[in-house]
Coordinates of C-alpha atoms in Angstrom, one line a residue:
X976 CA -22.7 -2.9 -20.2
X977 CA -22.5 -0.7 -17.1
X978 CA -23.5 2.9 -18.1
X979 CA -21.0 4.2 -15.5
X980 CA -18.1 2.9 -17.5
X981 CA -16.6 4.1 -20.8
X982 CA -14.2 1.7 -22.6
X983 CA -11.3 2.5 -24.8
X984 CA -12.2 1.5 -28.4
X985 CA -9.0 2.7 -30.2
X986 CA -5.6 1.0 -30.3
X987 CA -3.2 3.5 -28.8
X988 CA -0.7 0.9 -27.5
X989 CA 2.1 2.3 -29.8
X990 CA 2.0 5.7 -28.1
X991 CA 4.9 6.7 -25.9
X992 CA 2.3 7.8 -23.3
X993 CA 0.8 4.3 -23.1
X994 CA 1.8 1.3 -21.0
X995 CA 0.0 -1.7 -19.6
X996 CA 0.1 -0.2 -16.1
X997 CA -1.4 3.1 -17.3
X998 CA -4.0 1.5 -19.6
X999 CA -7.7 1.7 -18.8
X1000 CA -9.0 -1.2 -16.7
X1001 CA -11.7 -2.9 -18.7
X1002 CA -15.0 -3.6 -17.1
X1003 CA -14.3 -7.4 -17.1
X1004 CA -11.4 -6.8 -14.8
X1005 CA -13.1 -4.6 -12.3
X1006 CA -13.0 -6.7 -9.1
X1007 CA -13.3 -4.2 -6.3
X1008 CA -16.8 -4.1 -4.6
X1009 CA -18.2 -1.5 -2.1
X1010 CA -16.9 -3.7 0.7
X1011 CA -13.4 -4.0 -0.8
X1012 CA -13.2 -0.2 -0.9
X1013 CA -14.6 0.2 2.6
X1014 CA -12.1 -2.4 3.9
X1015 CA -9.4 -0.5 2.1
X1016 CA -10.2 2.7 4.0
X1017 CA -10.5 0.8 7.3
X1018 CA -7.1 -0.7 6.7
X1019 CA -5.6 2.7 5.7
X1020 CA -7.3 4.8 8.4
X1021 CA -6.4 2.4 11.2
X1022 CA -2.8 3.3 11.3
X1023 CA -0.3 4.7 13.8
X1024 CA -0.2 8.3 12.4
X1025 CA -3.9 8.5 12.9
X1026 CA -3.4 7.4 16.6
X1027 CA -0.5 9.8 17.1
X1028 CA -2.2 12.8 15.4
X1029 CA -5.4 12.4 17.4
X1030 CA -3.5 12.3 20.7
X1031 CA -1.6 15.5 19.5
X1032 CA -5.0 17.4 19.5
X1033 CA -5.0 17.0 23.3
X1034 CA -1.5 18.5 23.6
X1035 CA -2.8 21.5 21.6
X1036 CA -5.3 22.2 24.3
X1037 CA -8.4 20.8 22.5
X1038 CA -10.8 18.7 24.6
X1039 CA -11.4 15.1 23.6
X1040 CA -14.9 15.7 22.3
X1041 CA -13.9 18.8 20.4
X1042 CA -11.1 16.7 18.9
X1043 CA -13.5 14.1 17.6
X1044 CA -15.8 16.7 16.1
X1045 CA -12.9 18.3 14.2
X1046 CA -11.6 15.0 13.1
X1047 CA -15.1 13.8 11.9
X1048 CA -15.7 17.1 10.1
X1049 CA -12.3 17.1 8.4
X1050 CA -12.8 13.6 7.1
X1051 CA -16.3 14.3 5.8
X1052 CA -14.8 17.4 4.1
X1053 CA -11.9 15.4 2.5
X1054 CA -14.2 12.5 1.5
X1055 CA -16.2 14.8 -0.8
X1056 CA -13.3 15.6 -3.1
X1057 CA -12.2 12.0 -2.7
X1058 CA -15.5 10.8 -4.2
X1059 CA -15.4 13.4 -6.9
X1060 CA -11.9 12.6 -7.9
X1061 CA -12.8 8.9 -7.8
X1062 CA -15.6 9.4 -10.4
X1063 CA -13.2 9.6 -13.4
X1064 CA -11.4 6.5 -12.2
X1065 CA -14.6 4.5 -12.3
X1066 CA -15.9 6.0 -15.5
X1067 CA -12.7 5.7 -17.6
X1068 CA -10.6 3.1 -15.7
X1069 CA -7.5 5.2 -15.8
X1070 CA -5.2 6.4 -12.9
X1071 CA -4.7 9.9 -11.7
X1072 CA -1.6 10.8 -13.9
X1073 CA -3.6 9.9 -17.0
X1074 CA -6.8 11.7 -15.9
X1075 CA -4.7 14.8 -15.0
X1076 CA -3.5 15.0 -18.6
X1077 CA -6.9 16.6 -19.5
X1078 CA -6.4 19.5 -17.1
X1079 CA -2.6 19.9 -16.8
X1080 CA -1.6 18.6 -20.2
X1081 CA 0.4 15.5 -21.2
X1082 CA 3.6 17.0 -19.9
X1083 CA 2.2 19.4 -17.3
X1084 CA 0.7 16.6 -15.3
X1085 CA 4.2 15.5 -14.3
X1086 CA 4.4 18.5 -12.0
X1087 CA 1.6 17.6 -9.6
X1088 CA 2.1 13.8 -10.2
X1089 CA 5.8 13.9 -9.1
X1090 CA 4.9 16.2 -6.1
X1091 CA 2.3 13.7 -5.1
X1092 CA 4.8 10.9 -5.6
X1093 CA 7.5 12.6 -3.4
X1094 CA 5.0 13.3 -0.6
X1095 CA 3.9 9.7 -0.7
X1096 CA 7.6 8.6 -0.5
X1097 CA 7.9 10.7 2.7
X1098 CA 4.8 9.0 4.1
X1099 CA 6.2 5.6 3.0
X1100 CA 9.4 6.2 4.9
X1101 CA 7.5 7.3 8.0
X1102 CA 5.2 4.3 8.0
X1103 CA 8.1 2.0 7.3
X1104 CA 10.0 3.4 10.3
X1105 CA 7.0 2.9 12.5
X1106 CA 6.6 -0.7 11.3
X1107 CA 10.3 -1.3 11.8
X1108 CA 9.8 -0.3 15.5
X1109 CA 7.3 -3.1 15.9
X1110 CA 9.8 -5.6 14.5
X1111 CA 12.4 -4.2 16.8
X1112 CA 10.1 -4.6 19.8
X1113 CA 9.1 -8.2 18.8
X1114 CA 12.8 -9.2 18.5
X1115 CA 13.9 -7.6 21.8
X1116 CA 10.9 -9.1 23.6
X1117 CA 11.8 -12.6 22.3
X1118 CA 15.5 -12.1 23.3
X1119 CA 14.5 -10.8 26.7
X1120 CA 16.3 -7.5 26.2
X1121 CA 15.2 -4.0 27.4
X1122 CA 13.3 -1.9 24.9
X1123 CA 14.2 1.8 24.3
X1124 CA 12.3 3.6 21.6
X1125 CA 13.7 7.0 22.6
X1126 CA 17.1 6.6 20.9
X1127 CA 18.2 5.8 17.4
X1128 CA 19.7 2.4 18.0
X1129 CA 21.1 -0.1 15.5
X1130 CA 18.2 -2.4 16.4
X1131 CA 15.6 0.1 15.3
X1132 CA 17.5 0.6 11.9
X1133 CA 17.6 -3.2 11.4
X1134 CA 13.9 -3.4 12.1
X1135 CA 13.3 -0.6 9.5
X1136 CA 15.3 -2.6 7.0
X1137 CA 13.4 -5.8 7.5
X1138 CA 10.0 -4.0 7.3
X1139 CA 11.2 -2.2 4.1
X1140 CA 11.9 -5.6 2.5
X1141 CA 8.4 -6.8 3.5
X1142 CA 6.9 -3.8 1.8
X1143 CA 9.0 -4.5 -1.2
X1144 CA 7.5 -8.0 -1.5
X1145 CA 3.9 -6.6 -1.7
X1146 CA 5.0 -3.9 -4.2
X1147 CA 6.3 -6.7 -6.5
X1148 CA 3.2 -8.8 -6.0
X1149 CA 0.9 -6.0 -7.2
X1150 CA -2.5 -4.5 -6.5
X1151 CA -4.5 -7.8 -6.0
X1152 CA -2.2 -8.6 -3.1
X1153 CA -3.1 -5.3 -1.6
X1154 CA -6.8 -6.0 -1.8
X1155 CA -6.3 -9.4 0.0
X1156 CA -4.2 -7.7 2.7
X1157 CA -6.9 -5.1 3.3
X1158 CA -9.7 -7.7 3.7
X1159 CA -7.5 -9.5 6.2
X1160 CA -6.4 -6.4 8.1
X1161 CA -9.7 -4.5 8.5
X1162 CA -11.6 -6.7 11.0
X1163 CA -8.5 -7.5 13.0
X1164 CA -7.6 -3.8 13.4
X1165 CA -11.1 -2.7 14.5
X1166 CA -11.2 -5.5 17.1
X1167 CA -7.7 -4.4 18.3
X1168 CA -8.9 -0.8 18.8
X1169 CA -11.9 -1.9 20.8
X1170 CA -9.7 -4.2 22.9
X1171 CA -7.4 -1.3 23.7
X1172 CA -10.4 0.9 24.8
X1173 CA -11.5 -2.0 27.1
X1174 CA -8.0 -2.3 28.5
X1175 CA -7.8 1.4 29.2
X1176 CA -11.2 1.7 31.0
X1177 CA -10.5 -1.4 33.2
X1178 CA -7.0 -0.2 34.1
X1179 CA -8.1 3.2 35.3
X1180 CA -11.5 2.1 36.8
X1181 CA -14.0 3.7 34.5
X1182 CA -14.6 5.0 31.0
X1183 CA -15.5 8.6 32.2
X1184 CA -12.4 8.8 34.5
X1185 CA -10.1 8.3 31.6
X1186 CA -11.8 11.0 29.5
X1187 CA -11.9 13.4 32.4
X1188 CA -8.1 13.0 32.9
X1189 CA -7.4 14.1 29.3
X1190 CA -6.9 17.7 30.2
X1191 CA -3.7 17.0 32.1
X1192 CA -1.9 16.1 28.9
X1193 CA -2.6 19.6 27.6
X1194 CA -0.6 21.2 30.5
X1195 CA 3.0 22.1 29.9
X1196 CA 5.4 20.3 32.3
X1197 CA 7.5 23.3 33.0
X1198 CA 6.4 26.9 32.5
X1199 CA 8.4 30.1 33.0
X1200 CA 6.5 33.0 34.5
X1201 CA 7.7 36.5 35.7
X1202 CA 7.8 35.3 39.3
X1203 CA 8.5 31.6 39.3
X1204 CA 8.7 28.3 37.6
X1205 CA 5.6 26.1 37.5
X1206 CA 6.0 22.3 37.4
X1207 CA 3.1 20.0 36.5
X1208 CA 3.2 16.2 36.7
X1209 CA 0.8 13.4 35.7
X1210 CA -1.7 12.2 38.3
X1211 CA -2.2 8.6 39.2
X1212 CA -5.5 6.7 39.5
X1213 CA -6.2 8.2 42.9
X1214 CA -5.4 11.7 41.7
X1215 CA -2.1 11.8 43.5
X1216 CA 1.1 12.9 42.0
X1217 CA 3.4 10.2 40.6
X1218 CA 6.7 12.1 41.0
X1219 CA 8.1 12.9 44.5
X1220 CA 11.4 14.6 43.5
X1221 CA 12.5 17.1 40.9
X1222 CA 15.7 18.7 39.7
X1223 CA 16.0 21.9 37.7
X1224 CA 18.8 22.7 35.2
X1225 CA 19.2 26.5 34.5
X1226 CA 21.7 29.0 33.2
X1227 CA 23.9 30.7 35.8
X1228 CA 25.4 34.1 35.7
X1229 CA 28.4 34.0 33.2
X1230 CA 26.7 31.3 31.0
X1231 CA 27.5 28.3 33.2
X1232 CA 24.9 25.6 33.4
X1233 CA 23.8 24.9 37.0
X1234 CA 21.6 22.3 38.6
X1235 CA 19.6 22.3 41.8
X1236 CA 19.9 19.3 44.1
X1237 CA 17.0 16.8 44.0
X1238 CA 14.1 18.6 45.8
X1239 CA 11.0 17.0 47.3
X1240 CA 7.5 17.5 46.1
X1241 CA 4.1 16.1 47.1
X1242 CA 1.9 18.0 44.8
X1243 CA 0.8 17.6 41.2
X1244 CA 1.6 21.3 40.7
X1245 CA 4.8 22.8 42.2
X1246 CA 5.7 26.5 42.2
X1247 CA 9.4 27.1 42.3
X1248 CA 10.5 30.6 43.3
X1249 CA 13.6 31.9 41.5
X1250 CA 15.4 32.5 44.9
X1251 CA 15.8 28.7 45.0
X1252 CA 17.9 28.9 41.9
X1253 CA 21.3 30.0 43.2
X1254 CA 23.3 32.3 40.9
X1255 CA 20.6 32.0 38.2
X1256 CA 20.7 34.4 35.3
X1257 CA 17.0 35.4 35.8
X1258 CA 17.3 38.1 33.1
X1259 CA 18.2 35.5 30.5
X1260 CA 15.5 33.2 31.6
X1261 CA 12.6 35.6 31.8
X1262 CA 13.4 38.9 30.0
X1263 CA 15.3 37.6 27.0
X1264 CA 12.7 34.8 26.4
X1265 CA 15.0 31.8 26.4
X1266 CA 13.0 29.2 28.3
X1267 CA 14.5 26.2 26.6
X1268 CA 17.7 26.9 28.6
X1269 CA 15.7 25.8 31.6
X1270 CA 14.7 22.2 32.1
X1271 CA 13.3 19.8 34.7
X1272 CA 13.6 16.2 35.4
X1273 CA 11.4 14.3 37.9
X1274 CA 11.7 11.0 39.6
X1275 CA 10.0 8.5 41.9
X1276 CA 12.5 6.1 43.4
X1277 CA 14.4 4.5 40.5
X1278 CA 12.0 5.8 37.9
X1279 CA 13.1 9.0 36.2
X1280 CA 11.3 11.1 33.6
X1281 CA 12.7 12.6 30.5
X1282 CA 14.4 16.0 30.8
X1283 CA 11.8 18.5 29.7
X1284 CA 12.5 22.1 28.5
X1285 CA 10.4 25.0 29.7
X1286 CA 7.8 27.0 27.9
X1287 CA 6.6 30.5 28.4
X1288 CA 2.9 30.1 28.1
X1289 CA 0.9 27.3 29.6
X1290 CA -0.8 25.3 26.9
X1291 CA -3.7 24.6 29.4
X1292 CA -5.9 27.2 27.9
X1293 CA -9.1 26.9 25.8
X1294 CA -8.4 26.6 22.2
X1295 CA -9.9 29.4 20.1
X1296 CA -11.7 29.1 16.8
X1297 CA -8.4 29.7 14.8
X1298 CA -6.7 26.8 16.6
X1299 CA -9.6 24.6 15.6
X1300 CA -9.2 25.7 11.9
X1301 CA -5.5 25.0 12.0
X1302 CA -6.1 21.5 13.3
X1303 CA -9.0 21.0 10.8
X1304 CA -6.5 21.9 8.0
X1305 CA -3.9 19.4 9.4
X1306 CA -6.5 16.6 9.5
X1307 CA -7.7 17.5 6.0
X1308 CA -4.1 17.4 4.9
X1309 CA -3.7 13.9 6.4
X1310 CA -5.6 12.4 3.4
X1311 CA -5.0 15.3 0.9
X1312 CA -2.7 13.1 -1.1
X1313 CA -5.4 10.4 -1.6
X1314 CA -8.0 13.0 -2.6
X1315 CA -5.8 13.6 -5.7
X1316 CA -4.9 10.1 -6.6
X1317 CA -7.9 8.0 -5.4
X1318 CA -8.6 7.2 -9.1
X1319 CA -5.6 4.9 -8.9
X1320 CA -7.8 2.7 -6.8
X1321 CA -11.4 3.5 -8.0
X1322 CA -10.4 2.4 -11.5
X1323 CA -10.8 -1.1 -10.2
X1324 CA -14.3 -0.4 -8.8
X1325 CA -17.4 -2.0 -10.4
X1326 CA -19.6 1.1 -10.3
X1327 CA -19.9 4.7 -9.1
X1328 CA -22.3 3.5 -6.5
X1329 CA -19.7 1.2 -5.1
X1330 CA -16.9 3.8 -4.9
X1331 CA -19.2 6.4 -3.3
X1332 CA -20.6 4.1 -0.7
X1333 CA -17.3 2.3 -0.1
X1334 CA -15.4 5.6 0.6
X1335 CA -18.1 7.2 2.8
X1336 CA -18.6 3.9 4.8
X1337 CA -14.9 3.3 5.2
X1338 CA -13.2 6.6 5.9
X1339 CA -15.0 9.1 8.2
X1340 CA -16.3 6.6 10.7
X1341 CA -13.0 4.7 10.9
X1342 CA -11.0 7.9 11.4
X1343 CA -13.3 9.0 14.3
X1344 CA -13.2 5.5 15.9
X1345 CA -9.4 5.1 15.7
X1346 CA -8.8 8.7 16.7
X1347 CA -10.8 8.1 19.8
X1348 CA -8.7 5.0 20.4
X1349 CA -5.6 7.2 20.2
X1350 CA -6.9 9.8 22.6
X1351 CA -8.5 7.4 25.1
X1352 CA -5.6 4.9 25.3
X1353 CA -2.9 7.6 25.6
X1354 CA -4.8 9.1 28.5
X1355 CA -5.4 5.7 30.1
X1356 CA -1.7 4.7 29.7
X1357 CA -0.6 8.1 31.2
X1358 CA -2.5 7.3 34.4
X1359 CA -1.8 3.6 34.5
X1360 CA 1.9 3.2 33.9
X1361 CA 4.2 4.1 36.8
X1362 CA 7.0 5.3 34.5
X1363 CA 4.9 8.0 33.0
X1364 CA 5.7 10.9 35.3
X1365 CA 5.2 13.8 32.9
X1366 CA 3.2 14.2 29.6
X1367 CA 6.4 13.8 27.6
X1368 CA 6.7 10.3 28.9
X1369 CA 3.3 9.4 27.6
X1370 CA 3.2 6.6 25.0
X1371 CA 2.0 8.7 22.0
X1372 CA 3.1 5.9 19.7
X1373 CA 1.1 2.6 20.1
X1374 CA 4.4 0.7 19.5
X1375 CA 5.7 2.3 22.7
X1376 CA 2.4 1.5 24.5
X1377 CA 2.2 -2.1 23.6
X1378 CA 5.9 -2.6 24.5
X1379 CA 5.0 -1.8 28.1
X1380 CA 2.5 -4.7 28.4
X1381 CA 3.3 -7.7 30.5
X1382 CA 3.7 -11.1 28.8
X1383 CA 5.7 -12.0 25.8
X1384 CA 2.7 -13.5 23.9
X1385 CA 0.6 -10.3 24.3
X1386 CA 3.5 -8.0 23.2
X1387 CA 4.3 -10.1 20.1
X1388 CA 0.7 -10.6 19.0
X1389 CA -0.2 -6.9 19.5
X1390 CA 2.9 -5.8 17.6
X1391 CA 2.1 -8.2 14.7
X1392 CA -1.3 -6.5 14.5
X1393 CA 0.4 -3.1 14.3
X1394 CA 2.6 -4.5 11.5
X1395 CA -0.5 -5.5 9.5
X1396 CA -2.0 -2.0 10.1
X1397 CA 1.1 -0.2 9.0
X1398 CA 1.7 -2.5 6.0
X1399 CA -1.9 -2.2 4.7
X1400 CA -1.8 1.6 4.9
X1401 CA 1.7 1.9 3.4
X1402 CA 1.0 -0.1 0.3
X1403 CA -2.4 1.3 -0.5
X1404 CA -1.8 5.0 0.4
X1405 CA 1.9 5.4 -0.3
X1406 CA 2.9 3.0 -3.1
X1407 CA 0.1 2.9 -5.7
X1408 CA 0.0 6.6 -6.4
X1409 CA 3.7 7.3 -6.6
X1410 CA 4.3 4.1 -8.6
X1411 CA 1.8 5.4 -11.2
X1412 CA 3.3 8.9 -11.1
X1413 CA 6.8 7.7 -11.8
X1414 CA 5.5 5.3 -14.4
X1415 CA 3.6 8.1 -16.1
X1416 CA 6.8 10.1 -16.4
X1417 CA 8.4 7.4 -18.5
X1418 CA 5.7 4.9 -19.5
X1419 CA 7.9 2.7 -21.7
X1420 CA 10.8 2.6 -19.2
X1421 CA 9.2 2.5 -15.7
X1422 CA 6.6 -0.1 -14.9
X1423 CA 4.3 0.0 -11.8
X1424 CA 6.7 -2.3 -10.0
X1425 CA 9.7 -0.2 -10.9
X1426 CA 7.8 3.0 -9.8
X1427 CA 7.0 1.3 -6.5
X1428 CA 10.7 0.3 -6.0
X1429 CA 11.7 4.0 -6.7
X1430 CA 9.2 5.1 -4.0
X1431 CA 10.6 2.6 -1.5
X1432 CA 14.2 3.8 -2.1
X1433 CA 13.2 7.4 -1.8
X1434 CA 11.5 6.5 1.5
X1435 CA 15.0 5.7 2.9
X1436 CA 16.7 8.9 1.7
X1437 CA 14.1 11.2 3.3
X1438 CA 15.3 10.0 6.8
X1439 CA 11.9 9.4 8.4
X1440 CA 13.4 9.0 11.9
X1441 CA 13.7 12.8 11.9
X1442 CA 10.3 13.7 10.3
X1443 CA 8.1 11.5 12.5
X1444 CA 8.1 14.0 15.4
X1445 CA 6.9 16.9 13.2
X1446 CA 3.7 15.5 11.6
X1447 CA 1.4 18.5 12.1
X1448 CA 3.8 21.1 10.5
X1449 CA 4.4 18.6 7.7
X1450 CA 0.6 18.2 7.1
X1451 CA 0.1 22.0 6.9
X1452 CA 2.9 22.2 4.3
X1453 CA 1.6 19.3 2.3
X1454 CA -1.9 21.0 2.3
X1455 CA -0.4 24.1 0.7
X1456 CA 0.7 22.0 -2.3
X1457 CA -2.1 19.6 -2.7
X1458 CA -5.2 21.8 -2.1
X1459 CA -4.6 23.7 -5.4
X1460 CA -4.1 20.4 -7.4
X1461 CA -7.4 18.8 -6.3
X1462 CA -9.2 22.1 -7.0
X1463 CA -8.0 22.1 -10.6
X1464 CA -8.8 18.4 -11.2
X1465 CA -12.3 18.8 -9.9
X1466 CA -13.0 22.1 -11.6
X1467 CA -11.7 20.8 -14.9
X1468 CA -13.5 17.4 -14.8
X1469 CA -16.9 18.5 -13.4
X1470 CA -17.3 22.2 -14.3
X1471 CA -15.3 22.6 -17.5
X1472 CA -15.7 19.2 -19.2
X1473 CA -18.9 18.0 -17.5
X1474 CA -17.3 14.6 -16.8
X1475 CA -16.8 14.0 -20.6
X1476 CA -13.2 13.0 -21.6
X1477 CA -11.9 11.6 -24.9
X1478 CA -10.2 8.6 -23.5
X1479 CA -8.1 7.8 -26.6
X1480 CA -6.8 11.5 -26.7
X1481 CA -5.3 11.0 -23.2
X1482 CA -2.7 8.8 -24.8
X1483 CA -1.8 10.9 -27.9
X1484 CA 1.2 13.2 -28.0
X1485 CA -0.5 15.5 -30.6
X1486 CA -4.1 15.2 -29.5
X1487 CA -6.6 17.4 -27.6
X1488 CA -4.7 17.3 -24.4
X1489 CA -1.3 18.3 -25.8
X1490 CA -2.7 21.9 -25.8
X1491 CA -1.3 23.0 -29.1
X1492 CA 1.8 20.8 -28.9
X1493 CA 3.4 22.2 -25.8
X1494 CA 2.0 19.5 -23.6
X1495 CA 1.2 22.2 -20.9
X1496 CA -2.1 23.8 -20.1
X1497 CA -1.0 27.3 -19.1
X1498 CA -4.3 27.9 -17.3
X1499 CA -3.7 25.0 -14.9
X1500 CA 0.0 25.7 -14.4
X1501 CA -0.7 29.4 -13.6
X1502 CA -3.6 28.5 -11.3
X1503 CA -1.5 25.9 -9.5
X1504 CA 1.4 28.2 -9.0
X1505 CA -0.7 31.1 -7.7
X1506 CA -2.7 28.8 -5.4
X1507 CA 0.5 27.4 -3.9
X1508 CA 1.9 30.9 -3.4
X1509 CA -1.2 32.1 -1.7
X1510 CA -1.4 29.0 0.5
X1511 CA 2.3 29.0 1.4
X1512 CA 3.2 32.7 1.6
X1513 CA 2.2 32.9 5.2
X1514 CA 5.0 30.6 6.1
X1515 CA 7.4 33.3 5.1
X1516 CA 5.5 36.5 5.8
X1517 CA 4.1 36.5 9.4
X1518 CA 1.4 39.0 8.7
X1519 CA -0.1 36.5 6.2
X1520 CA 0.3 33.5 8.4
X1521 CA -3.5 33.0 8.5
X1522 CA -3.4 31.9 4.8
X1523 CA -0.8 29.2 5.7
X1524 CA -2.7 28.1 8.8
X1525 CA -5.6 27.1 6.6
X1526 CA -3.4 26.3 3.5
X1527 CA -5.6 23.5 2.0
X1528 CA -8.6 25.7 2.0
X1529 CA -6.9 28.9 0.8
X1530 CA -5.1 27.1 -1.9
X1531 CA -8.2 25.2 -3.1
X1532 CA -10.4 28.3 -3.3
X1533 CA -7.9 30.4 -5.2
X1534 CA -6.9 27.7 -7.7
X1535 CA -10.5 26.6 -8.3
X1536 CA -11.7 30.1 -9.0
X1537 CA -8.7 31.2 -11.1
X1538 CA -8.8 28.0 -13.2
X1539 CA -12.5 28.4 -13.9
X1540 CA -12.0 32.0 -15.0
X1541 CA -9.0 31.2 -17.2
X1542 CA -10.6 28.2 -18.9
X1543 CA -13.9 30.0 -19.4
X1544 CA -12.1 32.8 -21.2
X1545 CA -10.2 30.2 -23.3
X1546 CA -13.4 28.7 -24.6

């Protein structure tokens, strides 16, 4: 028998806290090897949000190499609690909601488990919307229709519905189908990423030229200064400007919206003096700080850019240390959900060695690689495609990028690869944990499959088509909730209990983890609430915003320390 694994030797099947889906996985049924876990992480990490989030770093004024350092560091940081949380899954074969009964109590665990489930449902909806776009692109390509991913069309909603049903199929098939999907997806997705890098370098002319151009995506298209408006466009392969005309919309005196005529430009950077804006309400534009009332649109022949609102400060400035920490927190928050519930997967692992190696092999390196793909390919596409006149036109979403390729076969195959990437991430990261969380709330009534279906339904109601453009703010918020949870789980399991749990007691309503019959461990509930308040208060009190900017870290530290002190005094 493997010394890493402790089996359940008592019949607790009659307990209302027990169900087949929440029962310990016996050693004989542990089928996941180190390579299965590594493939799982490759399949989950190679996803469209990874690509989009990495490209967003450039917009925040962070250089491509600084972005990769932050992304690599963040994923090493989050892999550590991931491996620690995964330990109990391997040793006892139980999922996160059952393990959490030891620290939060048999009833208290519902609080973090349901929060985890709801956050996963949000991600499920976002990923399903992204996958739906690929189906929409495939269909419109086959039919020979034009593709527009900038509006909420009926075609996009139909694609969302179709991909939702595909996800539902894998939910019903169960976890073994997920393992098979990951093994299939991982090598395909890595090859696809390398192929996109090759495409980008050949399109622009050289590898270094693409990377050197990344800074132009960090420059705001329209900036309001005290003396003038500054317009910046994307350069082409020869460092010339792509746009040759511009039109400015601005507030006139009396509140009326006015427009300039189409004006010529031959430079990448154009300075527009306010005297060109006839009857403009300059006081409103400059003094009252309402730059969004000013916008610009550029064109080159028949090609027109999006209408872009102005900003006051140019984002083309060196990011400071605090900006690095904010983006580090966002990237840690990207996998914060999995750091809590990874035991849902490691319970199928054959040994501690396998789960440790599988996670460290699969996660940090893959995130760095595919983040680089997102940065590199977005930069290359911005230079290469004639219809990208300003940074807002850049294909931040790979579904947008691949839809621009020539040839029906290339578009369809590449979009199918994206579907595999999105599906593998969605099922593994956004279905297993919430399905177990909802099942844990009512073990005798809600099975794993039913919990997965609930997650899928919630993924529709959160309206992901609105959330997808606000990923970084969402990650900071998620971090404020989940940092405290993982801190309590790790402190309880490793520091307080020294990795020793009474597995049968986890399923008893009047046992050790009922905490006197209430079902709540007051130490964990108090530590969680105070940790969340400390991490989130800066979102409401500007003077404490620094706590919210690094919400995962501030919440983790406070909850870990407080839980340790409270439990130490209890003993």
